[in-house]
Amino acid sequence: MNNPVLKGSLLVALGASSYGMLTTFVKMAYAEGFTSYEITFAQMILGLFGLIIINLVFVKRKKNEATEPAEPKLRSILKLMAAGTSLGLTSIFYYFAVRYIPVSIGIVMLMQSVWIGVVLEAIIARKKPSKNKIIAVFAILGGTVLATNLFLNSIQLDWRGIAWGFLAALSYTVTIYASNTVATQLHSFRRSLWMMVGGTIIVSIISIPFLLEQFNLEIFQKWGLILALFGTILPPILFTVGMPKINVGLGAIISSIELPVAVLMAYILLNEVVNFQQWIGIVIILMAVVVMNVPRFNRSLK
């Protein structure tokens, strides 16, 4: 564990796995009659309180250490809060998506963030993607067709779920980018906290008008802590600590573990049927992620 790349890889894998497990819990909360707004609001509020406590306990203890960064400046805070809005929007969009489509298909839609990230990188760097990346993008799109059962006429996919899933992928791409680039000089816990503040604000603005009409406080007791732990406490911390230790390519490869974890959780706890064609599509997507990032993966291990 003295190897920073290995340590970062394990942390990112745990963060991605947490996100993978989260959707199944959301589906179970839906089955008990809770709404998307109740679920998202409870998750963000409890997640925010959790991160505040973590910062009070752990960050202040290190105040006298030479490695502890200075107090975050207002500009850095505002950048992190702005970046955090993508975290909140990802939850909202994704939870809307799995209201209309199975978890196994919802997570495949979220994985479209891989090729969207390629496009974003090309726009920001103003550089044409490599042949490996272009091939991988088409492979991901092909794998998506298989994984979502589009070839089976008997399968009826609700377009609302697909649309919300794509919006979640867009937002998730921004979240991953922000985890790698925004205010990286600050303590990881503080970065997570301020991103969570931004996410909680945007979720509150969107949710409160609906919560005034219907809000079951039992969501906090039954599912709030689980949703907060796996959705808004563990992943941001694990990503903000782990991602800077590895490069973007290796991070993309490892974070793709979220896909099989989500599908397996849905299969075990929700009894969702995943056919052979879907597994082939999922494997193609995972292989495309690896192929796309092999050069950067090799460099990160040197």
Coordinates of C-alpha atoms in Angstrom, one line a residue:
M1 CA 0.0 0.0 0.0
N2 CA 3.1 2.3 -0.1
N3 CA 2.6 2.4 -3.8
P4 CA 0.5 5.5 -4.5
V5 CA -0.8 4.2 -7.8
L6 CA -2.0 1.0 -6.1
K7 CA -3.5 2.9 -3.2
G8 CA -5.3 5.3 -5.5
S9 CA -6.5 2.5 -7.7
L10 CA -8.1 0.7 -4.7
L11 CA -9.7 3.9 -3.5
V12 CA -11.2 4.6 -6.9
A13 CA -12.5 1.0 -7.2
L14 CA -14.2 1.3 -3.8
G15 CA -15.8 4.6 -4.8
A16 CA -17.1 3.2 -8.1
S17 CA -18.4 0.1 -6.4
S18 CA -20.3 2.3 -3.9
Y19 CA -22.0 4.1 -6.8
G20 CA -22.7 0.7 -8.4
M21 CA -24.5 -0.6 -5.3
L22 CA -26.4 2.7 -4.8
T23 CA -28.9 2.3 -7.6
T24 CA -30.3 -1.0 -6.2
F25 CA -31.0 0.7 -2.9
V26 CA -32.8 3.5 -4.7
K27 CA -35.0 1.0 -6.5
M28 CA -35.8 -0.7 -3.2
A29 CA -36.8 2.7 -1.8
Y30 CA -39.0 3.3 -4.8
A31 CA -40.7 0.0 -4.1
E32 CA -41.7 1.4 -0.6
G33 CA -43.4 4.4 -2.1
F34 CA -40.8 7.1 -1.7
T35 CA -40.4 9.6 -4.5
S36 CA -37.2 10.7 -6.4
Y37 CA -37.2 14.0 -4.7
E38 CA -37.5 12.5 -1.2
I39 CA -34.7 10.0 -2.0
T40 CA -32.3 12.6 -3.5
F41 CA -33.0 15.3 -0.8
A42 CA -32.5 12.9 2.1
Q43 CA -29.3 11.5 0.5
M44 CA -27.8 14.9 -0.1
I45 CA -28.7 16.4 3.3
L46 CA -27.4 13.5 5.3
G47 CA -24.4 13.3 3.1
L48 CA -23.6 16.9 3.8
F49 CA -23.9 16.5 7.5
G50 CA -21.7 13.4 7.3
L51 CA -19.0 15.3 5.4
I52 CA -19.2 18.2 7.9
I53 CA -18.6 15.8 10.8
I54 CA -15.7 14.1 8.9
N55 CA -14.1 17.5 8.3
L56 CA -14.5 18.6 11.9
V57 CA -13.0 15.4 13.2
F58 CA -10.2 14.6 10.7
V59 CA -9.2 17.9 9.0
K60 CA -8.8 20.0 12.2
R61 CA -6.5 17.4 13.7
K62 CA -4.0 18.0 11.0
K63 CA -3.9 21.8 11.2
N64 CA -0.4 21.9 12.5
E65 CA 1.0 19.5 10.0
A66 CA 3.2 20.9 7.2
T67 CA 1.2 18.9 4.6
E68 CA -2.1 20.5 5.5
P69 CA -3.0 23.1 2.9
A70 CA -4.0 26.6 3.9
E71 CA -7.6 27.6 4.4
P72 CA -9.5 27.5 1.1
K73 CA -9.9 30.8 -0.6
L74 CA -13.3 32.1 -1.6
R75 CA -12.5 31.5 -5.3
S76 CA -11.6 27.9 -4.7
I77 CA -14.8 27.4 -2.6
L78 CA -17.0 28.8 -5.3
K79 CA -15.4 26.7 -8.0
L80 CA -15.9 23.5 -5.9
M81 CA -19.5 24.5 -5.2
A82 CA -20.1 25.1 -8.9
A83 CA -18.5 21.8 -9.7
G84 CA -20.6 20.1 -7.0
T85 CA -23.8 21.0 -8.8
S86 CA -23.0 18.3 -11.3
L87 CA -22.9 15.8 -8.4
G88 CA -26.4 16.8 -7.4
L89 CA -27.7 16.8 -10.9
T90 CA -26.2 13.4 -11.6
S91 CA -28.2 11.9 -8.7
I92 CA -31.5 13.6 -9.8
F93 CA -31.2 12.6 -13.4
Y94 CA -30.0 9.1 -12.7
Y95 CA -32.8 8.4 -10.1
F96 CA -35.3 9.7 -12.6
A97 CA -33.9 7.3 -15.2
V98 CA -34.2 4.2 -13.0
R99 CA -37.9 5.0 -12.4
Y100 CA -38.6 4.0 -16.0
I101 CA -35.8 1.5 -16.9
P102 CA -34.1 -1.4 -15.1
V103 CA -30.9 -0.8 -13.1
S104 CA -28.9 -2.9 -15.6
I105 CA -29.9 -0.6 -18.4
G106 CA -29.7 2.6 -16.3
I107 CA -26.1 1.9 -15.4
V108 CA -25.2 1.3 -19.1
M109 CA -26.7 4.7 -19.9
L110 CA -24.6 6.3 -17.1
M111 CA -21.5 4.6 -18.6
Q112 CA -22.0 6.7 -21.8
S113 CA -19.9 9.2 -19.7
V114 CA -16.8 7.3 -21.0
W115 CA -17.2 8.4 -24.6
I116 CA -18.7 11.8 -23.6
G117 CA -15.4 12.2 -21.6
V118 CA -13.5 11.6 -24.8
V119 CA -15.4 14.3 -26.6
L120 CA -15.0 16.7 -23.6
E121 CA -11.2 16.0 -23.5
A122 CA -10.9 16.7 -27.2
I123 CA -12.8 20.0 -26.9
I124 CA -10.8 21.2 -23.9
A125 CA -7.4 20.1 -25.2
R126 CA -8.3 21.0 -28.8
K127 CA -6.8 17.8 -29.9
K128 CA -8.2 15.0 -32.2
P129 CA -8.8 11.8 -30.3
S130 CA -6.4 8.9 -31.0
K131 CA -7.5 5.9 -33.1
N132 CA -7.8 3.8 -30.0
K133 CA -10.3 6.2 -28.5
I134 CA -12.3 6.5 -31.7
I135 CA -12.5 2.7 -32.0
A136 CA -13.4 2.5 -28.3
V137 CA -16.2 5.0 -28.7
F138 CA -17.9 3.0 -31.5
A139 CA -17.4 -0.2 -29.4
I140 CA -19.1 1.4 -26.4
L141 CA -22.0 2.5 -28.6
G142 CA -22.3 -1.0 -30.1
G143 CA -22.0 -2.5 -26.6
T144 CA -24.8 -0.2 -25.5
V145 CA -27.1 -1.4 -28.2
L146 CA -26.6 -5.0 -27.0
A147 CA -26.7 -4.2 -23.3
T148 CA -30.0 -2.3 -23.6
N149 CA -31.7 -5.1 -25.7
L150 CA -32.5 -2.8 -28.6
F151 CA -32.4 -5.8 -31.0
L152 CA -35.2 -7.5 -29.1
N153 CA -38.6 -6.4 -30.3
S154 CA -40.2 -7.9 -27.2
I155 CA -38.3 -5.3 -25.0
Q156 CA -40.1 -2.0 -24.6
L157 CA -37.7 0.7 -23.3
D158 CA -39.3 3.9 -21.9
W159 CA -37.7 6.8 -23.8
R160 CA -37.9 8.9 -20.6
G161 CA -35.5 6.6 -18.8
I162 CA -33.1 6.7 -21.7
A163 CA -33.2 10.5 -21.9
W164 CA -32.7 10.9 -18.2
G165 CA -29.9 8.4 -18.2
F166 CA -28.1 10.3 -21.0
L167 CA -28.4 13.5 -19.0
A168 CA -27.0 11.7 -16.0
A169 CA -24.0 10.6 -18.1
L170 CA -23.4 14.2 -19.2
S171 CA -23.5 15.4 -15.6
Y172 CA -21.4 12.5 -14.4
T173 CA -18.7 13.4 -16.9
V174 CA -18.5 16.9 -15.4
T175 CA -18.2 15.4 -11.9
I176 CA -15.3 13.1 -12.9
Y177 CA -13.5 16.0 -14.6
A178 CA -14.0 18.2 -11.6
S179 CA -12.7 15.5 -9.2
N180 CA -9.4 15.5 -11.2
T181 CA -8.9 19.3 -11.8
V182 CA -10.8 21.6 -9.5
A183 CA -8.9 23.0 -6.4
T184 CA -6.7 19.9 -6.1
Q185 CA -4.4 21.8 -3.8
L186 CA -6.9 21.6 -1.0
H187 CA -7.5 18.8 1.4
S188 CA -9.5 16.0 -0.2
F189 CA -12.2 16.1 2.6
R190 CA -12.7 19.8 2.2
R191 CA -13.0 19.5 -1.6
S192 CA -15.6 16.8 -1.1
L193 CA -17.4 19.0 1.5
W194 CA -17.7 22.1 -0.7
M195 CA -18.7 20.0 -3.7
M196 CA -21.4 18.5 -1.6
V197 CA -22.6 22.0 -0.5
G198 CA -23.0 22.9 -4.2
G199 CA -24.8 19.6 -4.9
T200 CA -27.1 20.0 -1.9
I201 CA -28.0 23.6 -3.0
I202 CA -29.0 22.5 -6.5
V203 CA -30.9 19.5 -5.3
S204 CA -32.8 21.6 -2.7
I205 CA -33.8 24.2 -5.3
I206 CA -35.2 21.5 -7.6
S207 CA -36.8 19.3 -4.9
I208 CA -38.3 21.6 -2.3
P209 CA -41.3 22.8 -4.4
F210 CA -42.3 19.1 -4.7
L211 CA -41.4 18.2 -1.1
L212 CA -43.8 21.0 0.1
E213 CA -46.6 18.9 -1.4
Q214 CA -45.4 15.5 -0.3
F215 CA -42.6 14.6 2.1
N216 CA -42.4 11.4 4.1
L217 CA -39.9 11.9 6.9
E218 CA -39.4 8.1 7.1
I219 CA -37.1 8.3 4.2
F220 CA -34.4 9.6 6.6
Q221 CA -34.9 6.7 9.0
K222 CA -35.3 3.9 6.4
W223 CA -33.0 4.7 3.6
G224 CA -31.3 8.1 4.2
L225 CA -28.2 6.9 5.9
I226 CA -27.6 4.1 3.4
L227 CA -28.1 6.3 0.4
A228 CA -25.9 9.1 1.9
L229 CA -23.1 6.6 2.7
F230 CA -22.9 4.9 -0.7
G231 CA -24.0 8.0 -2.7
T232 CA -22.6 11.2 -1.2
I233 CA -20.1 10.4 1.5
L234 CA -17.9 7.4 0.4
P235 CA -17.6 8.1 -3.4
P236 CA -16.6 11.8 -3.3
I237 CA -14.0 11.1 -0.6
L238 CA -12.6 8.0 -2.3
F239 CA -12.5 9.7 -5.7
T240 CA -11.0 13.0 -4.4
V241 CA -8.3 11.1 -2.5
G242 CA -7.7 8.4 -5.1
M243 CA -7.9 10.2 -8.4
P244 CA -5.0 12.6 -7.9
K245 CA -2.7 9.5 -7.2
I246 CA -3.5 8.1 -10.7
N247 CA -4.0 9.5 -14.2
V248 CA -7.3 10.0 -15.9
G249 CA -6.9 6.9 -18.1
L250 CA -6.3 4.5 -15.2
G251 CA -9.1 6.2 -13.3
A252 CA -11.5 5.6 -16.2
I253 CA -10.6 1.9 -16.4
I254 CA -11.0 1.3 -12.7
S255 CA -14.2 3.3 -12.2
S256 CA -15.8 1.2 -14.9
I257 CA -16.1 -1.5 -12.3
E258 CA -19.3 0.3 -11.3
L259 CA -21.0 -1.3 -14.3
P260 CA -20.7 -5.0 -13.3
V261 CA -21.2 -4.2 -9.7
A262 CA -24.5 -2.5 -10.4
V263 CA -25.8 -5.3 -12.7
L264 CA -24.8 -8.0 -10.2
M265 CA -26.5 -6.1 -7.3
A266 CA -29.7 -5.7 -9.3
Y267 CA -29.6 -9.4 -10.2
I268 CA -29.1 -10.5 -6.6
L269 CA -31.4 -8.1 -4.7
L270 CA -33.9 -7.1 -7.3
N271 CA -34.1 -10.3 -9.4
E272 CA -33.6 -8.4 -12.6
V273 CA -33.1 -10.6 -15.6
V274 CA -29.8 -10.0 -17.5
N275 CA -29.6 -12.1 -20.6
F276 CA -26.6 -13.4 -22.5
Q277 CA -26.8 -10.6 -25.1
Q278 CA -26.7 -8.0 -22.3
W279 CA -23.6 -9.5 -20.7
I280 CA -21.9 -9.5 -24.1
G281 CA -22.7 -5.8 -24.4
I282 CA -21.4 -5.1 -20.9
V283 CA -18.2 -7.0 -21.6
I284 CA -17.7 -5.0 -24.9
I285 CA -18.1 -1.7 -23.0
L286 CA -15.6 -2.7 -20.3
M287 CA -13.1 -3.9 -22.9
A288 CA -13.5 -0.6 -24.8
V289 CA -12.7 1.4 -21.7
V290 CA -9.5 -0.6 -21.2
V291 CA -8.4 -0.4 -24.8
M292 CA -9.1 3.3 -24.9
N293 CA -6.8 3.9 -21.8
V294 CA -4.1 1.3 -22.2
P295 CA -1.3 3.7 -23.1
R296 CA -2.0 5.9 -20.1
F297 CA -2.6 2.9 -17.9
N298 CA 0.9 1.6 -18.8
R299 CA 2.5 5.0 -18.1
S300 CA 0.8 5.2 -14.7
L301 CA 2.4 1.9 -13.6
K302 CA 6.0 3.0 -14.5

